PDB file of C-alpha atoms and ligand atoms in Angstrom:
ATOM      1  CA  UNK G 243     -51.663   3.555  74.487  1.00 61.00           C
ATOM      2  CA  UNK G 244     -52.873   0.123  75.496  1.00 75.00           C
ATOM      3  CA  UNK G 245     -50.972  -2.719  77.311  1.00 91.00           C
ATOM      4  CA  UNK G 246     -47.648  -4.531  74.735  1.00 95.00           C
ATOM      5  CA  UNK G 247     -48.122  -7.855  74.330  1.00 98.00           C
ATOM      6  CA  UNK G 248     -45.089  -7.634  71.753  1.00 98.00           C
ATOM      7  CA  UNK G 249     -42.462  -5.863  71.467  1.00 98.00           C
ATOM      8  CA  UNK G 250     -39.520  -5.767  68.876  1.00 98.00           C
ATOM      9  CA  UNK G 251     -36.741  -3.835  70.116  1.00 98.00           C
ATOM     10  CA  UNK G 252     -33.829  -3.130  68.170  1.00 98.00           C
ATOM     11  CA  UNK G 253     -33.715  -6.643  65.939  1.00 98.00           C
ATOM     12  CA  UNK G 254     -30.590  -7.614  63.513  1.00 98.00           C
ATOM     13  CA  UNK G 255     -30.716 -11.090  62.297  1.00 98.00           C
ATOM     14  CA  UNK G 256     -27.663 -11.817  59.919  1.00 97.00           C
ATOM     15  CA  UNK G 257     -26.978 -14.917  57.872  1.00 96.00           C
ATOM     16  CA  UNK G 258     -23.661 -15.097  57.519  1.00 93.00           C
ATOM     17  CA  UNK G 259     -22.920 -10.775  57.523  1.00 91.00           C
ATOM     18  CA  UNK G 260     -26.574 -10.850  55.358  1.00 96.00           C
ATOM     19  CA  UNK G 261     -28.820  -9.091  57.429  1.00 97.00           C
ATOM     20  CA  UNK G 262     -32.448 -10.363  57.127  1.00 98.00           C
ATOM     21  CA  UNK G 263     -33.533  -8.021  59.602  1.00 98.00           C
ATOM     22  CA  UNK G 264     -31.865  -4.931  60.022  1.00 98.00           C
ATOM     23  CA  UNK G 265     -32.216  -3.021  63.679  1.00 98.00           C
ATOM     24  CA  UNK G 266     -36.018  -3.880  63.573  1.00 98.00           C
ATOM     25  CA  UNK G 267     -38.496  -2.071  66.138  1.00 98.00           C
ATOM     26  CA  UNK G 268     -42.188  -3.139  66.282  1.00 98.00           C
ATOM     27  CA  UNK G 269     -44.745  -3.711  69.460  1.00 98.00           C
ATOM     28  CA  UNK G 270     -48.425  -4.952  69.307  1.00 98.00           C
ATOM     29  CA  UNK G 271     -50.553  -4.375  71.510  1.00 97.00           C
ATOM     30  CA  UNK G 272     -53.085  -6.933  73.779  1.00 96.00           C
ATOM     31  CA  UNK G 273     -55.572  -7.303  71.195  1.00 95.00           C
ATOM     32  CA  UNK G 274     -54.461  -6.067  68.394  1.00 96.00           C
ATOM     33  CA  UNK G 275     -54.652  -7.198  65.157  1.00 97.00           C
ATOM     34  CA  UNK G 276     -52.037  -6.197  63.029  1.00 97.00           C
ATOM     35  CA  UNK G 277     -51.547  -6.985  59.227  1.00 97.00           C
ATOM     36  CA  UNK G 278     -47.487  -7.200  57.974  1.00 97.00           C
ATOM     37  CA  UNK G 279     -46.898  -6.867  54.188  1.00 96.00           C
ATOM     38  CA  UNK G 280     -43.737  -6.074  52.087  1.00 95.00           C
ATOM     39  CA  UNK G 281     -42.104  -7.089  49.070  1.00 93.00           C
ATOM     40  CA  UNK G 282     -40.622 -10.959  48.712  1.00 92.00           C
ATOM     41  CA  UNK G 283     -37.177 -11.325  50.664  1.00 94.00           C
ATOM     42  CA  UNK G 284     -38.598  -7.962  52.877  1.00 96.00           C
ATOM     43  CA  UNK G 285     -37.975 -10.223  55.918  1.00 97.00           C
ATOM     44  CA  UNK G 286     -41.239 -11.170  56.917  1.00 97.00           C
ATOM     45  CA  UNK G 287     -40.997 -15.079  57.284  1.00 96.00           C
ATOM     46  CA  UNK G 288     -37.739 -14.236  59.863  1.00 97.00           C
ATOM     47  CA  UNK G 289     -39.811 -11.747  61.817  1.00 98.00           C
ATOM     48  CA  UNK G 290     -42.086 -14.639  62.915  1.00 97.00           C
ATOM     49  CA  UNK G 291     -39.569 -17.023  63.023  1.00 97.00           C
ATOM     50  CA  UNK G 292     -37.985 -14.552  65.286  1.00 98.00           C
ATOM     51  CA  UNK G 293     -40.786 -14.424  67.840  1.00 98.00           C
ATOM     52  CA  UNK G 294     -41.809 -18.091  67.886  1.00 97.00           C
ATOM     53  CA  UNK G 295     -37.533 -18.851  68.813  1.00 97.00           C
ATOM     54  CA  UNK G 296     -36.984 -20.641  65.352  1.00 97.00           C
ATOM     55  CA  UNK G 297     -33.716 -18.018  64.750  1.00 97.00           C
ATOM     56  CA  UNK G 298     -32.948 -16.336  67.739  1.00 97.00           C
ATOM     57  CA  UNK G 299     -31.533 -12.321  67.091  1.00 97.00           C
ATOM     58  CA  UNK G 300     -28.478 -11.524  66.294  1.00 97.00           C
ATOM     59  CA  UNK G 301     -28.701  -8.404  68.447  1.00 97.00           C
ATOM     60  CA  UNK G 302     -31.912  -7.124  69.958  1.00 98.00           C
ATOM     61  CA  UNK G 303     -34.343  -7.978  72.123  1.00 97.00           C
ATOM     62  CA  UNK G 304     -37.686  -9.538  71.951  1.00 98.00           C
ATOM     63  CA  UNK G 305     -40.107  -9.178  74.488  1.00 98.00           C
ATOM     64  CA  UNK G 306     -43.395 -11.222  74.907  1.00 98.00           C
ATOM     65  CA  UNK G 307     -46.079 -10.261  77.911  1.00 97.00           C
ATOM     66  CA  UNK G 308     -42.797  -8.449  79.036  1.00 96.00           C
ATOM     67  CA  UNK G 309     -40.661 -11.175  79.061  1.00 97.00           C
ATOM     68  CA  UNK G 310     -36.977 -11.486  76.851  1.00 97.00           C
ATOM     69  CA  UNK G 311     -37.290 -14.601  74.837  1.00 97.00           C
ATOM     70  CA  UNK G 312     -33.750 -15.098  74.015  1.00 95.00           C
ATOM     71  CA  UNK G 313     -33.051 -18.111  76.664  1.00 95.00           C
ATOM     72  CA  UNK G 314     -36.411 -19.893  75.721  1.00 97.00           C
ATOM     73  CA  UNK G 315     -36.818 -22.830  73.337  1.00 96.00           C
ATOM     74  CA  UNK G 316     -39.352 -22.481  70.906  1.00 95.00           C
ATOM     75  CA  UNK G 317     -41.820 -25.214  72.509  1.00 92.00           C
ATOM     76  CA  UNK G 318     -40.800 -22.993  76.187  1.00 94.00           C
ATOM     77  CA  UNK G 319     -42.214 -19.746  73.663  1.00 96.00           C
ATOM     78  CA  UNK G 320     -45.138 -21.907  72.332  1.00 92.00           C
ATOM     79  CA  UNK G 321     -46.119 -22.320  76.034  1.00 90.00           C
ATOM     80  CA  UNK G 322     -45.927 -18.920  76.898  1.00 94.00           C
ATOM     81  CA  UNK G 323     -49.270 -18.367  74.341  1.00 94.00           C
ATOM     82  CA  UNK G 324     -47.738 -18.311  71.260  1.00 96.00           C
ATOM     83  CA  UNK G 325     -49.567 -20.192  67.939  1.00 94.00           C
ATOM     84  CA  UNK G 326     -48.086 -19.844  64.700  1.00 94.00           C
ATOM     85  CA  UNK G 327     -50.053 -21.328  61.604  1.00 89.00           C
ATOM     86  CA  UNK G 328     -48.111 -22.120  58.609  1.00 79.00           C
ATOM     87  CA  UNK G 329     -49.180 -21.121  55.111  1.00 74.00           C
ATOM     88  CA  UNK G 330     -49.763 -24.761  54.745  1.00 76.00           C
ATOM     89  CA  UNK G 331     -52.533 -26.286  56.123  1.00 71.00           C
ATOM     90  CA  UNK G 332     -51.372 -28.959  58.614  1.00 82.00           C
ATOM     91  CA  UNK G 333     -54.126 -31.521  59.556  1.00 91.00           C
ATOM     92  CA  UNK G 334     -54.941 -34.945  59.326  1.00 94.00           C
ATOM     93  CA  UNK G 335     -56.293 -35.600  56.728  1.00 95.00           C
ATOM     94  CA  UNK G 336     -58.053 -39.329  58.060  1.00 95.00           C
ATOM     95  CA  UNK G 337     -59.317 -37.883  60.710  1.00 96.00           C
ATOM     96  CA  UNK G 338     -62.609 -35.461  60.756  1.00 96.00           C
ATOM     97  CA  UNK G 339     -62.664 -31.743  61.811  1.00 97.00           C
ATOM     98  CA  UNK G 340     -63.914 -32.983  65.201  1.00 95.00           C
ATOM     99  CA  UNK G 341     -60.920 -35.853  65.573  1.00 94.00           C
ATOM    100  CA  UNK G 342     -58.471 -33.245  65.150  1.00 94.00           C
ATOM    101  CA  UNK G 343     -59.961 -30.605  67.313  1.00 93.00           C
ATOM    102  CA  UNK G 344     -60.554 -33.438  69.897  1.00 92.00           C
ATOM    103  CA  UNK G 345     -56.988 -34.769  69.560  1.00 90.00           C
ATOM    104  CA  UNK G 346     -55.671 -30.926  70.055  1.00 88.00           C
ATOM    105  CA  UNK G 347     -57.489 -30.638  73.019  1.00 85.00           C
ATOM    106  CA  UNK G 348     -56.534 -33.441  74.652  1.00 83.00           C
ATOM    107  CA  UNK G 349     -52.709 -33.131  73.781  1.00 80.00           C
ATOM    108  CA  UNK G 350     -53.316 -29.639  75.498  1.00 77.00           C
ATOM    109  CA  UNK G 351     -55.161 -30.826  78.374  1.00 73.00           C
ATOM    110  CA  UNK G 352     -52.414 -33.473  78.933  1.00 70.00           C
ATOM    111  CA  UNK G 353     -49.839 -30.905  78.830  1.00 67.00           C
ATOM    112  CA  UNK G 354     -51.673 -28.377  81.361  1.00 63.00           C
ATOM    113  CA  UNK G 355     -51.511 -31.179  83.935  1.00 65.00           C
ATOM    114  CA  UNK G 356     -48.385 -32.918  83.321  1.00 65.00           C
ATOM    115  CA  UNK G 357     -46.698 -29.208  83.765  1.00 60.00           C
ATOM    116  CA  UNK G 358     -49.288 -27.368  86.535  1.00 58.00           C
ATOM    117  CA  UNK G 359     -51.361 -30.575  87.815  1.00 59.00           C
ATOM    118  CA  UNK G 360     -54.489 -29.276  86.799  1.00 56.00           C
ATOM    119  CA  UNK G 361     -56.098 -28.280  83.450  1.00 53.00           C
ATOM    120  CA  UNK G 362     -56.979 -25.215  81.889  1.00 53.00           C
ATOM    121  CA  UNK G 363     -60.676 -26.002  81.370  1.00 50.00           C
ATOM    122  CA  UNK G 364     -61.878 -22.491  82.115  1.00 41.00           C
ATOM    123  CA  UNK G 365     -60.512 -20.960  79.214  1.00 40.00           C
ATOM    124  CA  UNK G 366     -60.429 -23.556  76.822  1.00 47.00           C
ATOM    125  CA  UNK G 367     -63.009 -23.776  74.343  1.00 59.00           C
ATOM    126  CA  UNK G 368     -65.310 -27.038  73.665  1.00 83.00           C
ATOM    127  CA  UNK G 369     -64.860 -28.645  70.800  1.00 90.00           C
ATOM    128  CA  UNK G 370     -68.410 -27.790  69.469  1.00 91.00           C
ATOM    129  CA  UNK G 371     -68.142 -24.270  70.658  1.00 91.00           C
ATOM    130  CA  UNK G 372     -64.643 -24.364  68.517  1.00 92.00           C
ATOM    131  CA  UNK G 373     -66.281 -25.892  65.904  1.00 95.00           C
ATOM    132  CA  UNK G 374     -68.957 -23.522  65.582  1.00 93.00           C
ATOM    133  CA  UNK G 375     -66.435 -20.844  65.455  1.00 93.00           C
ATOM    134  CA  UNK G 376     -64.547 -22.052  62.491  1.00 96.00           C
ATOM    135  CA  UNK G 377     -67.778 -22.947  60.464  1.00 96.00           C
ATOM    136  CA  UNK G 378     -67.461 -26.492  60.229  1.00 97.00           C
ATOM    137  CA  UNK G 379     -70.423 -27.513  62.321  1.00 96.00           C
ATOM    138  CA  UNK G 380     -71.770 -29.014  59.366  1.00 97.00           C
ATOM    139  CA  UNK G 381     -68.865 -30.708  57.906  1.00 97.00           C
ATOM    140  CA  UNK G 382     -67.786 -32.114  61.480  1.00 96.00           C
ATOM    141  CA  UNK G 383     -68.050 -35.835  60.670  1.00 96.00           C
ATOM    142  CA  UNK G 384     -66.335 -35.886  57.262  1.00 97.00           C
ATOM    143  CA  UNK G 385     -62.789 -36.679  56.552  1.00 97.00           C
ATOM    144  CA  UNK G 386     -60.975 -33.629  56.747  1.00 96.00           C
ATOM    145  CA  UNK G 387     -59.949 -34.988  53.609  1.00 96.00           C
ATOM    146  CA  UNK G 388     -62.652 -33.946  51.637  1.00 97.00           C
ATOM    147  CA  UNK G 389     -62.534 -30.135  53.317  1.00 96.00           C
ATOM    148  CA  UNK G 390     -61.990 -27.594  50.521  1.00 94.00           C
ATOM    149  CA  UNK G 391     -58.867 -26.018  50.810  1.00 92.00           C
ATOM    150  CA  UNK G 392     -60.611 -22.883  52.617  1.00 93.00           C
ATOM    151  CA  UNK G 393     -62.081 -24.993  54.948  1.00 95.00           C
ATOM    152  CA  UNK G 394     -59.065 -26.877  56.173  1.00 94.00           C
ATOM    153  CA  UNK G 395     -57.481 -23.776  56.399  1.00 93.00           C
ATOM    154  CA  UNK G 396     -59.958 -22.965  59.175  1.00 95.00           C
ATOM    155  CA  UNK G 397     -59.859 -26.067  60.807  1.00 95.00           C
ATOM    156  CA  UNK G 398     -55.870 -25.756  61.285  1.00 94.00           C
ATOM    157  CA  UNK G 399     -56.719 -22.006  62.833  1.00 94.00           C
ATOM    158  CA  UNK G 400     -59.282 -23.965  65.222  1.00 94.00           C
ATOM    159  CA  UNK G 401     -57.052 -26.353  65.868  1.00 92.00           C
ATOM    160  CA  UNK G 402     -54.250 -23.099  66.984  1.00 92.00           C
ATOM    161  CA  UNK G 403     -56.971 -21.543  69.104  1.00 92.00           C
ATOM    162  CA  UNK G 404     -57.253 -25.474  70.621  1.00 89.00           C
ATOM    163  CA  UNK G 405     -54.185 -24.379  72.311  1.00 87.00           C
ATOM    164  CA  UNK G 406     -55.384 -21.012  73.998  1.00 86.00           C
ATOM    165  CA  UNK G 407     -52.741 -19.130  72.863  1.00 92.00           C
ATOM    166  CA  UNK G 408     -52.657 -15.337  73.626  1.00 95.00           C
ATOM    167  CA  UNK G 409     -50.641 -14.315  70.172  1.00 97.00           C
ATOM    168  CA  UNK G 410     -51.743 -16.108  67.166  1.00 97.00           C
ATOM    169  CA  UNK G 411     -49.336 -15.822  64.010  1.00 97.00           C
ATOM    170  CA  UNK G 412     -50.767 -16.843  60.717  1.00 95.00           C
ATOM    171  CA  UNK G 413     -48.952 -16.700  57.766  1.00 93.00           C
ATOM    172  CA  UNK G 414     -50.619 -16.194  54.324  1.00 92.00           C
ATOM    173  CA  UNK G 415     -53.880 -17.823  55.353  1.00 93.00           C
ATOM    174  CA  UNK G 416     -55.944 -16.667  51.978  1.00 93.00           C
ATOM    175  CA  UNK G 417     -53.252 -18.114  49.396  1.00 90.00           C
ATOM    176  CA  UNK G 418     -54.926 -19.884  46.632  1.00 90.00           C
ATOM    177  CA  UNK G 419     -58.501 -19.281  48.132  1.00 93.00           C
ATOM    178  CA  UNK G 420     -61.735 -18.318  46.733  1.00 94.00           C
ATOM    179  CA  UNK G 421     -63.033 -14.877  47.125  1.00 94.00           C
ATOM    180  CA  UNK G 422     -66.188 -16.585  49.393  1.00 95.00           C
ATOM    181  CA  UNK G 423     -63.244 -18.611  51.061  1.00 95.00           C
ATOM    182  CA  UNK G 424     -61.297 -15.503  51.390  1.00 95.00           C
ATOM    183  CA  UNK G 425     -64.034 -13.494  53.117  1.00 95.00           C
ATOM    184  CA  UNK G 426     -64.656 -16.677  55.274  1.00 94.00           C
ATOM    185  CA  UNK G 427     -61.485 -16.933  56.812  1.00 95.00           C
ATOM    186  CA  UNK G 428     -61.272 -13.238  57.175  1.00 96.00           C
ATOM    187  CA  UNK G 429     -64.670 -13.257  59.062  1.00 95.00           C
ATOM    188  CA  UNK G 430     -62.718 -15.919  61.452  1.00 95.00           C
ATOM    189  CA  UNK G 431     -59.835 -13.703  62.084  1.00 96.00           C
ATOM    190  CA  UNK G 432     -61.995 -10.929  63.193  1.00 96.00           C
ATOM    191  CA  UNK G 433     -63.924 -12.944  65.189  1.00 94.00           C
ATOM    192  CA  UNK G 434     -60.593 -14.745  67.429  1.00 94.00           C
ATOM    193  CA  UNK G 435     -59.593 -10.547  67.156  1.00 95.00           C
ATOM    194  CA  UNK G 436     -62.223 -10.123  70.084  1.00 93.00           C
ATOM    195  CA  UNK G 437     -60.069 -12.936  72.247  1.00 92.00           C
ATOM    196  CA  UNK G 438     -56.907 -12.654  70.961  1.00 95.00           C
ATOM    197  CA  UNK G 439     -54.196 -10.724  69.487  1.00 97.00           C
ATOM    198  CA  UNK G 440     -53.216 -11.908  65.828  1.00 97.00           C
ATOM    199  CA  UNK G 441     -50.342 -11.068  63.471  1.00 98.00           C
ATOM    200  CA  UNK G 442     -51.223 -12.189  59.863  1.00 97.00           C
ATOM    201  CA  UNK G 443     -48.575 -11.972  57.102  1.00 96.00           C
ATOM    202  CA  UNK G 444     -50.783 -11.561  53.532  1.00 93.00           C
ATOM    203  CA  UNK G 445     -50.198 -10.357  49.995  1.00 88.00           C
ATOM    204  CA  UNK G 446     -54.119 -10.314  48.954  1.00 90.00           C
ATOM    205  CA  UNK G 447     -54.700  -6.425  49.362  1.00 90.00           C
ATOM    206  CA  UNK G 448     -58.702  -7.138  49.212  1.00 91.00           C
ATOM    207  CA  UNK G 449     -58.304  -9.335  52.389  1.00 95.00           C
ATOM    208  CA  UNK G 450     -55.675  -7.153  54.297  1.00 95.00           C
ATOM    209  CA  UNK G 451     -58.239  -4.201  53.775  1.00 94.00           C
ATOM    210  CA  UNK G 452     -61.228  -6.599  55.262  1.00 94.00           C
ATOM    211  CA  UNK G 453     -59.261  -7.754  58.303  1.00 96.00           C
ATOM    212  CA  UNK G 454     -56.895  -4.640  58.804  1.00 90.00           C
ATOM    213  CA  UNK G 455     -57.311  -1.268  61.048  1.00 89.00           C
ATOM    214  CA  UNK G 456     -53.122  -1.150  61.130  1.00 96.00           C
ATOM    215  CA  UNK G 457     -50.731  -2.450  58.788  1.00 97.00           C
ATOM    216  CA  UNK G 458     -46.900  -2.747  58.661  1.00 97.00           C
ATOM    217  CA  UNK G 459     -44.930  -2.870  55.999  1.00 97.00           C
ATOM    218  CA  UNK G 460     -41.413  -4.381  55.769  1.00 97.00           C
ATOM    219  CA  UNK G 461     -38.793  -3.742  53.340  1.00 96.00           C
ATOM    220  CA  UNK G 462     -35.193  -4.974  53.814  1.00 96.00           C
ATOM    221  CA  UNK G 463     -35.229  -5.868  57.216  1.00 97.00           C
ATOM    222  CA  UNK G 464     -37.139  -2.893  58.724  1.00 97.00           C
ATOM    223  CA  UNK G 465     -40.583  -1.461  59.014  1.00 97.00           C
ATOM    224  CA  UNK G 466     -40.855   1.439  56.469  1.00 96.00           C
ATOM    225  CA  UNK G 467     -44.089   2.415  57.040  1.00 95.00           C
ATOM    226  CA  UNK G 468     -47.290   1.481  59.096  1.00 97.00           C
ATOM    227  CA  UNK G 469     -51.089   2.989  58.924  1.00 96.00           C
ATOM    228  CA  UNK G 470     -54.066   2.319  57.759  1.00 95.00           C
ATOM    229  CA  UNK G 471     -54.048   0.688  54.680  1.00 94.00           C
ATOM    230  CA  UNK G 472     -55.221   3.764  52.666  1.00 94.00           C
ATOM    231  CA  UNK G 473     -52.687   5.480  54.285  1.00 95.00           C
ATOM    232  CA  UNK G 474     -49.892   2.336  53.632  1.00 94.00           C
ATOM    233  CA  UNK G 475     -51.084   2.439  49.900  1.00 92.00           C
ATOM    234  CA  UNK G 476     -50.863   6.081  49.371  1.00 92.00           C
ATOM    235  CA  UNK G 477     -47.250   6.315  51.121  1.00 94.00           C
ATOM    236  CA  UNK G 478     -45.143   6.822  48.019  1.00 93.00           C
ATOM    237  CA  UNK G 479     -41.984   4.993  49.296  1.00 93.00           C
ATOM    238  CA  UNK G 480     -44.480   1.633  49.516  1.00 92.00           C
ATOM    239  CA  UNK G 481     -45.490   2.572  46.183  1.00 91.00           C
ATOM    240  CA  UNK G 482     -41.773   2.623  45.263  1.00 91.00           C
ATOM    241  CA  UNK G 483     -40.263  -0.514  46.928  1.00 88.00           C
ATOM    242  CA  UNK G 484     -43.608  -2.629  45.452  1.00 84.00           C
ATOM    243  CA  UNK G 485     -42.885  -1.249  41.557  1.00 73.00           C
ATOM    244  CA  UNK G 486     -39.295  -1.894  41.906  1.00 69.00           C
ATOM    245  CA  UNK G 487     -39.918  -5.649  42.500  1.00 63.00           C
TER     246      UNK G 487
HETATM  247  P1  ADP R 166     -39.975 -12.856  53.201  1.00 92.31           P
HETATM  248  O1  ADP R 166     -40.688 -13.839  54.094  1.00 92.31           O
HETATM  249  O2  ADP R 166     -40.422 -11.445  53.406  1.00 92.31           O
HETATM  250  O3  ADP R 166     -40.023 -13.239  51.756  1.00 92.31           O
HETATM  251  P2  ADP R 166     -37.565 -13.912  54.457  1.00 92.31           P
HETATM  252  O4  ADP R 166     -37.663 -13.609  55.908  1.00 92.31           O
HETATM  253  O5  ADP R 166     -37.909 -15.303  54.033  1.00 92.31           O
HETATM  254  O6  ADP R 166     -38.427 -12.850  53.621  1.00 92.31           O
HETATM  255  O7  ADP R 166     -36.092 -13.620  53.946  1.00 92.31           O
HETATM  256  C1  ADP R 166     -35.457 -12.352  54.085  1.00 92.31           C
HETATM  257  C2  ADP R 166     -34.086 -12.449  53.468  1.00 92.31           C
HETATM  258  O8  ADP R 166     -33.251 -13.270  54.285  1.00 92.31           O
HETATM  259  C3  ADP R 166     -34.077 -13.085  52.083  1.00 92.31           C
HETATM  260  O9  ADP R 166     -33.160 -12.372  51.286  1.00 92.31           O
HETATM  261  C4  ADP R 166     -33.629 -14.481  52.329  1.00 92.31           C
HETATM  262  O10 ADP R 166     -32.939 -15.008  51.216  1.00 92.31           O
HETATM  263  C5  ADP R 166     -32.708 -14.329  53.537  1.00 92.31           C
HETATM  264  N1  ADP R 166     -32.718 -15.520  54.400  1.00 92.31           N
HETATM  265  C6  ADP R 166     -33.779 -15.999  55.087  1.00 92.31           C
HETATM  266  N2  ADP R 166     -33.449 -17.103  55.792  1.00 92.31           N
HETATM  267  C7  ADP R 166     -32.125 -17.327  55.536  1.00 92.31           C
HETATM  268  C8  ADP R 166     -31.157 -18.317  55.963  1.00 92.31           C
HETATM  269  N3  ADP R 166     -31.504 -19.289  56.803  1.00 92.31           N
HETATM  270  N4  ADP R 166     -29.904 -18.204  55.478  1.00 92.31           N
HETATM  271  C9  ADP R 166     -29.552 -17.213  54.644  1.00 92.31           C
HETATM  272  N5  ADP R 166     -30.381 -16.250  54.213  1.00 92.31           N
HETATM  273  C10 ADP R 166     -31.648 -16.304  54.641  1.00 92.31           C
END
């Protein structure tokens, strides 16, 4: 078994007696990328929100690189390595793919020495090697404005790996794309897989079987099932909880 990065133990989170997340137990490993899918309401949204310190457990514990989270802040948890991307994209839109990849870099570089007097050049990617990543080389100069949807969606996920985080969490980075978009952004994710270890919450089925060795699936709090995704989309109770929606 390789070395956690993540791990879950035991989570209840309860609104007001409703739990959202019901004695959940999960762990990633350093990596790993690792695809989470269930029904609306399953949970999903408060299992990130969970790990980046935006609702804190109820009971449980959550562990990142070893560490319990539950006295951090979330910027203290973003600055432990972890990057959550929104299903919306969130750039600026007046400024060009390399503005906002510059402007992320230099926030983080400003950051690394106000907190450790130094910065963290060695690991951090240029912004033409980030660029190059995200396939916007081309479109570099333009407002980010005129992006297509697909491709601002991969300059926000440059813009997260700007930040050298260790866990990235991306949530439903295909909605509303193209199939060539799709497979684009899909191509990304595998390619920040060889650096990082991701957790992507998706509904598209076509994309979770491009990007996905291991999926988990969530229903009512708690994981009912993980595998492959043959193996996810065989398991009758998945094919249960997904017709009874
Ligand atoms: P998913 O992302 O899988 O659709 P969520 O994590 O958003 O699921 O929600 C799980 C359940 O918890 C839902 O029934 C939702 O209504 C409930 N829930 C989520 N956040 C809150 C909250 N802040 N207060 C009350 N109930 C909530």
């Amino acid at each position: 078994m390789g070395e956690k990065i993540l791990a879950i133990e035991d989570v209840t989170v309860s609104f007001d007696g409703f739990k959202a997340l019901k004695d959940l137990n999960f762990s990633l490993d350093k990596g790993e990328l690792r695809v989470i899918i269930g029904p609306n309401g399953a949970g999903k949204t408060t299992f990130l929100d969970v790990i980046t310190g935006k609702t804190k457990p109820t009971q449980g514990r959550v562990l990142f690189k070893g560490k319990n989270l539950r006295s951090l802040k979330e910027h203290q948890i973003a600055r432990m390595g972890i990057g959550r991307k929104f299903q919306t994209p969130r750039v600026y839109l007046n400024l060009t793919p390399r503005e906002n990849l510059e402007l992320t870099c230099n926030q983080q570089k400003k950051l690394w020495s106000t907190l450790f007097g130094k910065s963290k050049s060695a690991e951090r990617q240029t912004v033409s090697g980030l660029l190059e990543t995200i396939g916007l080389t081309a479109n570099a100069d333009l407002p980010a404005s005129k992006l297509s949807h697909g491709e601002k969606q991969r300059l926000e996920i440059g813009m997260l790996v700007a930040q050298s985080p260790d866990l990235l969490l991306v949530d439903e980075p295909v909605a509303g794309l193209t199939d060539e978009e799709t497979e684009n952004v899909g191509n990304l994710l595998l390619a920040l897989a060889q650096s990082h270890s991701i957790m992507v919450i998706e509904h598209d089925m076509e994309f979770v079987r491009q990007i996905a060795r291991k999926v988990t699936v969530l229903h009512q709090g708690s994981v009912l099932c993980e595998g492959n995704i043959d193996e996810v989309q065989n398991d009758p109770r998945v094919i249960e909880v997904y017709l009874g929606q």
